[in-house]
């Protein structure tokens, strides 16, 4: 009870934690930038044009047009979950990085928040980069059809925060690296397939569609789709609030679980 | 305010395990204070409460005049911590480890740069500034951990087993640096299960076992109080002790550990005894040390 009711103790230190992650990223960036940089090109070309040749959609869109909003939801989700899932688990359980930071004025909430903000940053960079690639290829893809597309950056921030919080809550519970199999197979992959990012889900049985509605990813895909096409609807308000509610809930859960994990 | 740390009726339980059992002690400013005890005695548990990493089960703990229950940020900004387990950041090279760590204390860029250079210099790591952490030797890592704990100029430095696992030469280098810190007026609290370390470094120590304090004093006082100047060590003597006792006109105290018997008495009496021991029982009259204190207090050896 104590754990839940105590006031979260957040300070400027969460920024210092974020800066630590940024510094590490700049270090590995030099060696990994080629892979990170090429990935969206390959995916868009392979899936959009390769796979796209075999797909015809009822709506008459090109497959790459259908796929684009999903890519800008799914890849940022993976980035956030990777940073705050595996990454945080190693920092908690294997390298003692959290223990070391806790010896400074930083609190557990600062560390958790700094990690989540960094996961959010990665997700946002990721979505922004895919948007840029799509813009460069837009002559062939026709995926970006409205200046509202810039709003995708904000969707990425919101869902980045959400998925980072989920991942860090999970990292606080995990006792072994292999437990991440559960996160991936039970939470991430079903969300991935049911997000309506790869194929339209309105052909699925109704119960599956109902479940899908509660999974946050589908709402990021819907928001991205509306922003890319420029046809804003009232549904977007529902999408936005559901993402925000789930994000806040999981942030709170992450704080509680991290306190439980780190206070002995 | 010449009390750096004050613990009263301090306890820590983990479920049914009583790790720290209602202990009282205080650390004076400027001294090097030792917690001496075998593995599992409760040293780290005590330290982790002081460093605000672990909540108290009961009692009161004041560090730098502040209560650990509600002034954690402030306390943590005044203390430096060298943990028992190496937790250097494996994702960053030596110098950046320090820079990033100094930032957690809110130091500005210029100050960080200066402090990091100074610490690398003092701990003789300047030429390894850009090395990855995994390429450092155990002694270098330990020095880097100490350097890291000193970046923000803490008034109290807390070290949990600062030389465990180091080779003798690396240990001596660390000792030298800790003595220098004492000279500079940095209060130190260290735990150790090495007798010689406590004797070498500490102004005062508490001996703890099973979470309780067995004795508390200056190392030399403890030795005088519980053992005396010297100890007579005799090999394979456990059968002869009764005979020896009957042949003496004074009483002695002794302890038997396996094939070794330790006899404690005044220096004159020890000489008398040593004259009576057969040459075939190898005997050795030597200076008493903290290990003997621990044996006297618990009837068992400290380092098993
Ligand atoms: N997190 C923990 N959970 C349960 N028991 C613990 C925990 N930490 C320490 N203990 C127990 O508390 C006792 C004291 O441990 P510790 O303070 O680490 O001793 P020392 O540092 O003197 O070796 C030991 O019996 C140890 O097993
Ligand atoms: Mg210990």
XYZ file of C-alpha atoms and ligand atoms in Angstrom:
596
model
C 0.000 0.000 0.000
C 2.837 2.258 0.983
C 4.378 1.666 -2.392
C 1.299 2.793 -4.234
C 0.372 5.792 -2.163
C 3.749 7.415 -1.712
C 4.208 10.522 -3.817
C 6.432 9.922 -6.835
C 9.760 11.489 -6.182
C 10.827 12.906 -9.533
C 13.518 15.520 -10.133
C 15.998 16.918 -12.631
C 17.990 13.722 -12.091
C 15.709 11.936 -14.546
C 17.198 14.232 -17.191
C 20.715 13.155 -16.168
C 19.647 9.536 -16.573
C 18.263 10.360 -20.011
C 21.591 12.025 -20.859
C 23.459 8.884 -19.869
C 21.424 6.870 -22.364
C 21.930 9.507 -25.021
C 25.700 9.414 -24.487
C 25.752 5.631 -24.780
C 23.646 5.874 -27.939
C 26.085 8.313 -29.518
C 28.873 5.848 -28.756
C 27.242 2.861 -30.404
C 25.715 5.018 -33.115
C 29.047 5.125 -34.927
C 29.128 1.370 -35.321
C 25.438 0.674 -35.696
C 24.238 3.610 -37.738
C 24.474 1.773 -41.027
C 22.118 -0.969 -39.847
C 19.727 1.412 -38.142
C 19.788 3.733 -41.120
C 19.171 1.104 -43.781
C 16.376 -0.783 -42.070
C 13.390 1.367 -43.098
C 14.616 1.574 -46.699
C 14.835 -2.174 -46.914
C 11.474 -2.707 -45.265
C 9.695 -0.161 -47.433
C 11.256 -1.463 -50.603
C 10.813 -5.145 -49.787
C 7.375 -5.039 -48.230
C 5.976 -2.078 -50.063
C 7.125 -2.887 -53.554
C 8.118 -6.542 -53.329
C 5.206 -7.932 -51.355
C 2.972 -5.120 -52.572
C 2.949 -6.533 -56.129
C 0.939 -9.491 -54.902
C -1.551 -7.560 -52.806
C -4.657 -5.804 -54.009
C -6.710 -3.905 -51.501
C -10.484 -3.276 -51.613
C -9.822 0.394 -51.044
C -7.742 0.540 -54.201
C -4.679 1.909 -52.396
C -1.187 0.707 -53.144
C -0.036 -1.751 -50.475
C 2.810 0.575 -49.515
C 0.261 3.304 -48.817
C -1.618 0.927 -46.574
C 1.574 -0.212 -44.863
C 3.171 3.188 -44.167
C 1.140 4.195 -41.055
C 1.711 0.752 -39.584
C 5.482 0.935 -40.053
C 5.554 4.238 -38.214
C 3.757 2.594 -35.301
C 5.411 -0.820 -35.220
C 9.062 0.079 -35.603
C 8.957 2.781 -32.941
C 7.202 0.285 -30.662
C 10.044 -2.171 -31.148
C 12.610 0.545 -30.468
C 10.931 1.535 -27.198
C 10.486 -2.032 -26.040
C 14.046 -2.917 -26.858
C 15.487 0.064 -24.955
C 13.290 -0.240 -21.895
C 12.871 -4.015 -21.865
C 16.124 -5.806 -22.539
C 18.185 -2.691 -21.977
C 16.695 -1.881 -18.582
C 16.806 -5.529 -17.519
C 20.544 -5.629 -18.133
C 21.023 -2.361 -16.280
C 19.014 -3.636 -13.304
C 20.044 -7.236 -13.015
C 23.355 -7.701 -14.731
C 25.445 -4.552 -14.756
C 24.342 -2.921 -11.492
C 23.947 0.337 -13.417
C 20.767 1.239 -11.539
C 22.347 0.448 -8.203
C 25.219 2.783 -9.065
C 22.901 5.595 -10.132
C 20.811 5.121 -6.996
C 23.893 5.919 -4.935
C 23.786 9.437 -6.359
C 20.961 11.844 -5.493
C 18.779 10.200 -8.173
C 15.679 8.354 -6.949
C 14.116 5.182 -8.297
C 11.436 7.300 -9.948
C 14.112 9.428 -11.617
C 15.762 6.362 -13.080
C 12.499 4.861 -14.262
C 11.383 8.150 -15.760
C 14.760 8.791 -17.401
C 14.632 5.354 -19.003
C 11.087 5.861 -20.232
C 11.961 9.276 -21.649
C 14.879 7.726 -23.465
C 12.689 4.923 -24.879
C 10.294 7.658 -25.975
C 13.140 9.501 -27.654
C 14.240 6.419 -29.567
C 10.679 5.731 -30.694
C 10.261 9.310 -31.837
C 13.554 9.384 -33.748
C 12.586 6.121 -35.341
C 9.149 7.306 -36.502
C 10.569 10.608 -37.722
C 13.235 8.871 -39.736
C 10.700 6.573 -41.402
C 8.598 9.615 -42.210
C 11.604 11.235 -43.862
C 12.342 8.101 -45.871
C 8.718 7.964 -46.993
C 8.893 11.597 -48.032
C 12.016 10.918 -50.057
C 10.306 7.985 -51.755
C 6.981 9.768 -51.972
C 7.140 10.117 -55.726
C 6.748 6.325 -55.934
C 4.852 5.553 -52.763
C 2.302 8.375 -52.556
C 2.184 7.557 -48.856
C 2.415 11.084 -47.458
C -0.561 13.113 -48.633
C -1.020 15.828 -46.080
C 0.995 18.336 -44.053
C -0.780 16.897 -41.009
C 1.672 14.015 -41.360
C 4.007 15.963 -39.097
C 1.570 15.030 -36.316
C 3.010 11.503 -36.527
C 5.926 12.771 -34.458
C 3.517 13.476 -31.602
C 1.835 10.112 -31.959
C 5.304 8.587 -31.705
C 6.000 10.480 -28.490
C 2.750 9.307 -26.952
C 3.082 5.680 -27.952
C 6.819 5.712 -27.233
C 6.054 6.714 -23.670
C 3.393 4.031 -23.498
C 5.448 1.127 -24.807
C 8.506 2.210 -22.819
C 6.388 2.125 -19.671
C 5.051 -1.336 -20.494
C 8.558 -2.604 -21.194
C 10.056 -1.184 -18.040
C 7.242 -2.589 -15.930
C 8.041 -5.940 -17.476
C 11.784 -5.506 -16.923
C 11.047 -4.903 -13.236
C 9.175 -8.213 -13.051
C 11.523 -10.336 -15.159
C 13.951 -12.532 -13.275
C 15.779 -13.896 -16.304
C 16.517 -12.765 -19.826
C 14.439 -15.674 -21.138
C 11.306 -14.177 -19.565
C 11.325 -11.616 -22.330
C 10.001 -14.394 -24.536
C 6.665 -13.879 -22.751
C 6.681 -10.149 -23.361
C 7.390 -10.731 -27.002
C 5.142 -13.687 -27.754
C 2.174 -12.867 -25.543
C 2.050 -9.087 -25.722
C 4.092 -7.631 -28.530
C 3.495 -10.060 -31.387
C -0.307 -10.381 -31.007
C -0.474 -6.598 -30.838
C 1.669 -6.458 -33.942
C -0.571 -8.778 -35.963
C -3.840 -7.308 -34.714
C -2.811 -3.702 -35.214
C -4.257 -3.386 -38.680
C -0.855 -2.288 -39.864
C -0.094 -5.302 -42.048
C -3.560 -6.245 -43.202
C -7.003 -4.728 -42.651
C -8.600 -6.357 -39.629
C -12.187 -5.724 -40.633
C -12.203 -9.193 -42.188
C -11.396 -10.782 -38.827
C -14.125 -12.289 -36.592
C -15.857 -9.711 -34.474
C -14.439 -10.957 -31.164
C -10.916 -10.553 -32.518
C -11.704 -7.018 -33.614
C -13.090 -6.252 -30.168
C -9.933 -7.498 -28.482
C -7.818 -5.575 -30.949
C -9.547 -2.330 -30.032
C -8.161 -2.515 -26.510
C -4.597 -3.065 -27.709
C -2.934 0.319 -27.929
C -0.989 -0.243 -31.134
C -4.088 -0.222 -33.350
C -4.798 3.334 -32.210
C -1.360 4.604 -33.160
C -1.821 2.999 -36.572
C -5.227 4.643 -36.970
C -3.902 8.043 -35.917
C -0.950 7.753 -38.277
C -3.257 6.703 -41.136
C -5.521 9.683 -40.630
C -2.578 12.074 -40.403
C -0.888 10.723 -43.534
C -4.086 10.997 -45.553
C -5.189 14.261 -44.030
C -8.742 13.115 -43.335
C -9.063 13.942 -39.680
C -12.064 12.414 -37.917
C -13.641 12.485 -34.476
C -12.480 8.902 -33.939
C -9.011 10.323 -33.481
C -10.044 11.811 -30.164
C -10.956 8.361 -28.905
C -7.664 6.953 -30.222
C -5.711 9.706 -28.544
C -7.404 9.398 -25.169
C -7.152 5.635 -25.080
C -3.406 5.859 -25.787
C -3.028 8.544 -23.132
C -4.980 6.585 -20.510
C -3.012 3.392 -21.110
C 0.256 5.353 -21.100
C -0.478 6.995 -17.752
C -1.661 3.718 -16.248
C 1.465 1.857 -17.288
C 3.735 4.682 -16.186
C 2.205 4.427 -12.712
C 2.528 0.636 -12.789
C 6.158 0.926 -13.904
C 6.977 3.252 -10.993
C 5.379 0.922 -8.458
C 7.026 -2.207 -9.864
C 10.441 -0.578 -10.043
C 10.175 0.512 -6.431
C 9.170 -2.991 -5.495
C 12.062 -4.424 -7.482
C 14.781 -2.094 -6.206
C 13.886 -1.521 -2.560
C 15.197 -4.353 -0.393
C 28.658 18.777 14.437
C 31.488 16.347 14.970
C 29.332 13.249 14.582
C 29.204 12.103 10.953
C 26.919 9.118 11.432
C 24.825 8.051 14.373
C 22.941 4.764 14.546
C 20.658 3.979 17.439
C 18.877 0.671 17.932
C 19.326 0.014 14.241
C 17.841 -3.214 12.875
C 17.340 -4.775 9.474
C 15.293 -7.905 8.867
C 14.816 -9.815 5.614
C 11.744 -11.915 6.332
C 12.875 -14.159 9.152
C 16.543 -13.341 8.724
C 17.821 -10.775 11.185
C 20.716 -9.205 9.291
C 21.303 -6.297 11.691
C 20.178 -6.722 15.268
C 19.572 -3.574 17.248
C 23.023 -1.980 17.016
C 24.293 1.381 18.273
C 27.374 3.191 17.061
C 28.551 6.588 15.968
C 31.214 7.682 13.521
C 33.207 10.822 14.278
C 34.136 13.362 11.656
C 37.533 12.835 10.119
C 38.057 9.311 11.368
C 38.282 6.034 9.538
C 35.684 3.761 11.077
C 35.676 0.029 10.426
C 32.950 -2.594 10.447
C 34.775 -5.851 10.918
C 33.083 -9.216 10.681
C 32.875 -12.467 8.726
C 30.764 -12.951 5.605
C 27.077 -12.716 6.456
C 27.714 -10.687 9.630
C 25.485 -7.852 8.458
C 28.118 -5.372 7.290
C 26.642 -4.700 3.858
C 23.128 -4.511 5.275
C 24.306 -1.798 7.683
C 26.109 0.044 4.907
C 23.098 -0.109 2.606
C 20.960 1.556 5.250
C 23.535 4.314 5.679
C 23.614 4.921 1.936
C 19.807 5.147 1.778
C 19.612 2.081 -0.472
C 17.686 -0.010 1.990
C 14.952 1.105 4.407
C 15.437 0.516 8.136
C 13.360 -2.166 9.825
C 13.606 -0.207 13.066
C 15.772 2.267 14.913
C 17.151 5.619 13.900
C 19.980 6.514 11.571
C 21.372 10.022 11.174
C 23.930 10.710 8.451
C 25.551 14.135 8.117
C 22.931 15.447 10.544
C 20.063 14.217 8.350
C 17.582 11.411 8.865
C 17.879 8.609 6.285
C 14.132 8.080 6.324
C 13.273 11.366 4.715
C 16.359 13.260 3.522
C 17.774 10.768 1.092
C 18.642 13.082 -1.779
C 20.441 15.450 0.501
C 22.341 12.683 2.301
C 23.337 11.076 -0.973
C 24.788 14.353 -2.203
C 27.112 14.451 0.835
C 28.377 10.888 0.779
C 30.442 8.897 -1.689
C 29.859 5.183 -2.047
C 32.191 2.399 -3.129
C 29.961 -0.673 -3.435
C 30.965 -4.229 -2.674
C 30.167 -5.316 -6.233
C 31.763 -3.588 -9.177
C 29.038 -1.596 -10.907
C 30.998 0.571 -13.307
C 29.028 1.363 -16.443
C 30.150 -1.231 -19.021
C 28.703 0.831 -21.878
C 31.101 3.750 -21.354
C 34.913 4.029 -21.302
C 36.859 5.058 -18.184
C 36.736 8.821 -18.459
C 33.142 8.933 -19.607
C 32.165 6.690 -16.709
C 33.323 9.471 -14.428
C 31.855 12.312 -16.471
C 28.422 10.748 -16.665
C 28.511 9.894 -12.967
C 29.506 13.416 -11.949
C 26.535 14.728 -13.892
C 24.150 12.798 -11.620
C 25.341 15.145 -8.858
C 24.321 18.169 -10.886
C 27.882 19.497 -11.290
C 28.417 21.896 -14.163
C 30.415 20.961 -17.244
C 33.590 22.844 -16.348
C 33.697 21.487 -12.833
C 33.050 17.976 -14.122
C 35.947 18.233 -16.553
C 38.281 19.473 -13.827
C 37.232 16.940 -11.191
C 37.476 14.043 -13.635
C 41.001 15.029 -14.684
C 42.026 15.378 -11.028
C 40.621 12.015 -10.000
C 42.162 10.206 -12.970
C 45.480 11.749 -11.993
C 45.245 10.898 -8.292
C 44.201 7.315 -8.932
C 46.791 6.855 -11.673
C 44.305 6.132 -14.404
C 45.019 9.049 -16.745
C 46.654 6.842 -19.339
C 43.597 4.585 -19.368
C 41.114 7.427 -19.860
C 39.743 6.024 -23.106
C 39.980 2.328 -22.306
C 36.816 0.271 -22.159
C 35.940 -0.874 -18.630
C 36.331 -4.565 -19.399
C 39.993 -4.057 -20.275
C 40.932 -2.852 -16.767
C 42.535 -5.037 -14.098
C 40.747 -5.665 -10.809
C 42.912 -3.131 -9.025
C 42.257 -0.459 -11.649
C 38.504 -1.022 -11.493
C 38.582 -0.699 -7.732
C 40.537 2.545 -8.005
C 38.101 3.821 -10.602
C 35.208 3.008 -8.262
C 36.871 5.004 -5.500
C 37.651 7.868 -7.878
C 34.009 7.850 -8.983
C 32.806 8.037 -5.385
C 34.929 11.146 -4.779
C 33.933 13.239 -7.807
C 31.506 15.445 -5.898
C 33.889 15.966 -2.959
C 31.813 14.074 -0.406
C 32.483 14.663 3.260
C 31.889 10.991 4.059
C 33.239 8.109 1.989
C 31.657 4.704 2.484
C 33.469 1.617 1.266
C 32.074 -1.904 1.342
C 34.966 -4.387 1.236
C 37.271 -2.036 -0.674
C 40.037 -4.550 -1.345
C 38.222 -7.849 -1.614
C 39.615 -9.930 -4.453
C 42.683 -7.753 -5.049
C 46.231 -9.044 -5.155
C 48.548 -7.847 -2.346
C 50.169 -5.141 -4.425
C 46.875 -3.688 -5.606
C 45.625 -3.792 -2.008
C 48.571 -1.759 -0.801
C 47.964 0.865 -3.465
C 44.339 1.185 -2.371
C 45.357 1.380 1.290
C 47.820 4.117 0.504
C 45.155 6.133 -1.245
C 42.678 5.680 1.597
C 45.281 6.823 4.131
C 45.858 9.901 2.029
C 42.131 10.619 2.167
C 42.178 10.331 5.948
C 44.986 12.900 5.972
C 42.816 15.175 3.869
C 40.076 14.949 6.470
C 37.610 12.717 4.603
C 35.533 10.669 7.028
C 35.574 7.030 6.013
C 33.427 4.090 6.917
C 34.661 0.780 5.613
C 33.706 -2.828 6.017
C 36.173 -5.623 5.811
C 36.688 -9.201 6.780
C 40.450 -8.738 6.617
C 42.014 -8.199 10.033
C 45.143 -6.584 8.708
C 43.098 -4.117 6.712
C 41.197 -2.968 9.786
C 44.452 -2.675 11.751
C 46.157 -0.778 8.963
C 43.431 1.714 8.191
C 40.906 2.157 10.964
C 41.001 4.554 13.882
C 38.123 2.748 15.548
C 36.279 -0.429 14.717
C 33.229 -2.374 15.679
C 33.414 -6.122 15.482
C 30.101 -7.578 14.354
C 28.791 -11.096 13.986
C 25.232 -12.314 13.363
C 24.102 -8.706 13.190
C 25.285 -7.841 16.711
C 28.183 -5.702 17.881
C 30.635 -7.803 19.881
C 33.146 -5.093 20.652
C 33.870 -1.500 19.822
C 37.170 0.367 20.323
C 40.483 1.311 18.726
C 42.152 -1.740 17.172
C 45.070 -1.642 19.651
C 42.733 -1.245 22.616
C 40.685 -4.205 21.474
C 43.790 -6.322 21.214
C 44.956 -5.267 24.673
C 41.536 -5.752 26.196
C 40.704 -9.153 24.771
C 44.081 -10.754 24.114
C 47.111 -8.939 25.540
C 50.428 -8.198 23.898
C 51.291 -11.665 22.724
C 49.873 -15.050 21.953
C 51.549 -18.443 22.290
C 50.560 -20.714 19.409
C 51.227 -24.433 19.873
C 50.790 -27.172 17.256
C 49.071 -30.477 18.146
C 48.734 -29.664 21.816
C 45.086 -30.291 22.637
C 45.943 -33.356 24.768
C 48.655 -31.582 26.726
C 46.594 -28.616 27.872
C 45.195 -30.201 31.055
C 48.636 -31.305 32.173
C 50.004 -27.840 31.491
C 47.234 -26.182 33.472
C 47.917 -28.383 36.512
C 51.628 -27.608 36.401
C 51.117 -23.822 36.570
C 50.596 -21.679 39.670
C 48.563 -19.141 37.655
C 45.448 -19.565 35.523
C 45.523 -19.291 31.734
C 42.999 -18.812 29.003
C 43.221 -20.755 25.794
C 41.350 -21.644 22.649
C 41.724 -24.786 20.506
C 41.194 -24.654 16.749
C 41.782 -27.960 15.068
C 45.439 -28.791 15.465
C 46.363 -25.395 16.873
C 46.079 -24.215 20.458
C 46.310 -20.518 21.330
C 47.275 -19.554 24.859
C 46.531 -16.078 26.188
C 48.309 -14.775 29.276
C 50.568 -11.960 30.428
C 53.981 -11.739 28.748
C 55.851 -13.108 31.797
C 53.488 -16.024 32.127
C 53.728 -16.809 28.437
C 57.517 -17.035 28.771
C 57.139 -19.419 31.712
C 54.814 -21.596 29.666
C 56.944 -21.547 26.607
C 59.875 -22.879 28.662
C 57.736 -25.860 29.675
C 56.616 -26.817 26.172
C 58.477 -29.699 24.558
C 60.412 -28.842 21.420
C 58.440 -31.523 19.535
C 55.317 -29.390 19.996
C 56.120 -26.621 17.611
C 55.306 -23.413 19.433
C 55.442 -19.825 18.373
C 55.257 -16.727 20.547
C 53.899 -13.909 18.419
C 52.270 -10.497 18.645
C 48.532 -10.531 19.226
C 46.344 -9.201 16.411
C 42.708 -8.516 15.625
C 42.208 -12.045 14.417
C 42.878 -13.197 17.967
C 40.318 -10.707 19.212
C 37.768 -12.187 16.928
C 38.651 -15.708 17.995
C 38.344 -14.723 21.642
C 34.993 -13.066 21.004
C 33.378 -15.781 18.958
C 35.434 -18.919 19.381
C 35.761 -19.205 15.647
C 38.026 -17.974 12.958
C 37.068 -14.948 10.966
C 38.086 -16.000 7.484
C 37.026 -19.552 6.891
N 18.356 -8.965 -0.018
C 18.453 -9.910 0.942
N 17.458 -10.801 1.114
C 17.525 -11.748 2.064
N 18.562 -11.898 2.897
C 19.588 -11.055 2.790
C 19.595 -10.020 1.801
N 20.756 -9.324 1.920
C 21.435 -9.905 2.934
N 20.752 -10.942 3.444
C 21.168 -11.789 4.578
O 21.502 -10.968 5.659
C 22.649 -11.435 6.339
C 23.719 -10.369 6.347
O 24.197 -10.171 5.034
P 25.215 -9.019 4.654
O 24.771 -7.766 5.289
O 25.369 -9.036 3.180
O 26.549 -9.539 5.348
P 28.085 -9.117 5.102
O 28.117 -7.922 4.234
O 28.620 -8.874 6.457
O 28.736 -10.286 4.456
C 23.067 -12.707 5.606
O 22.518 -13.800 6.306
C 22.438 -12.563 4.262
O 22.149 -13.818 3.724
Mg 29.036 -7.659 2.418
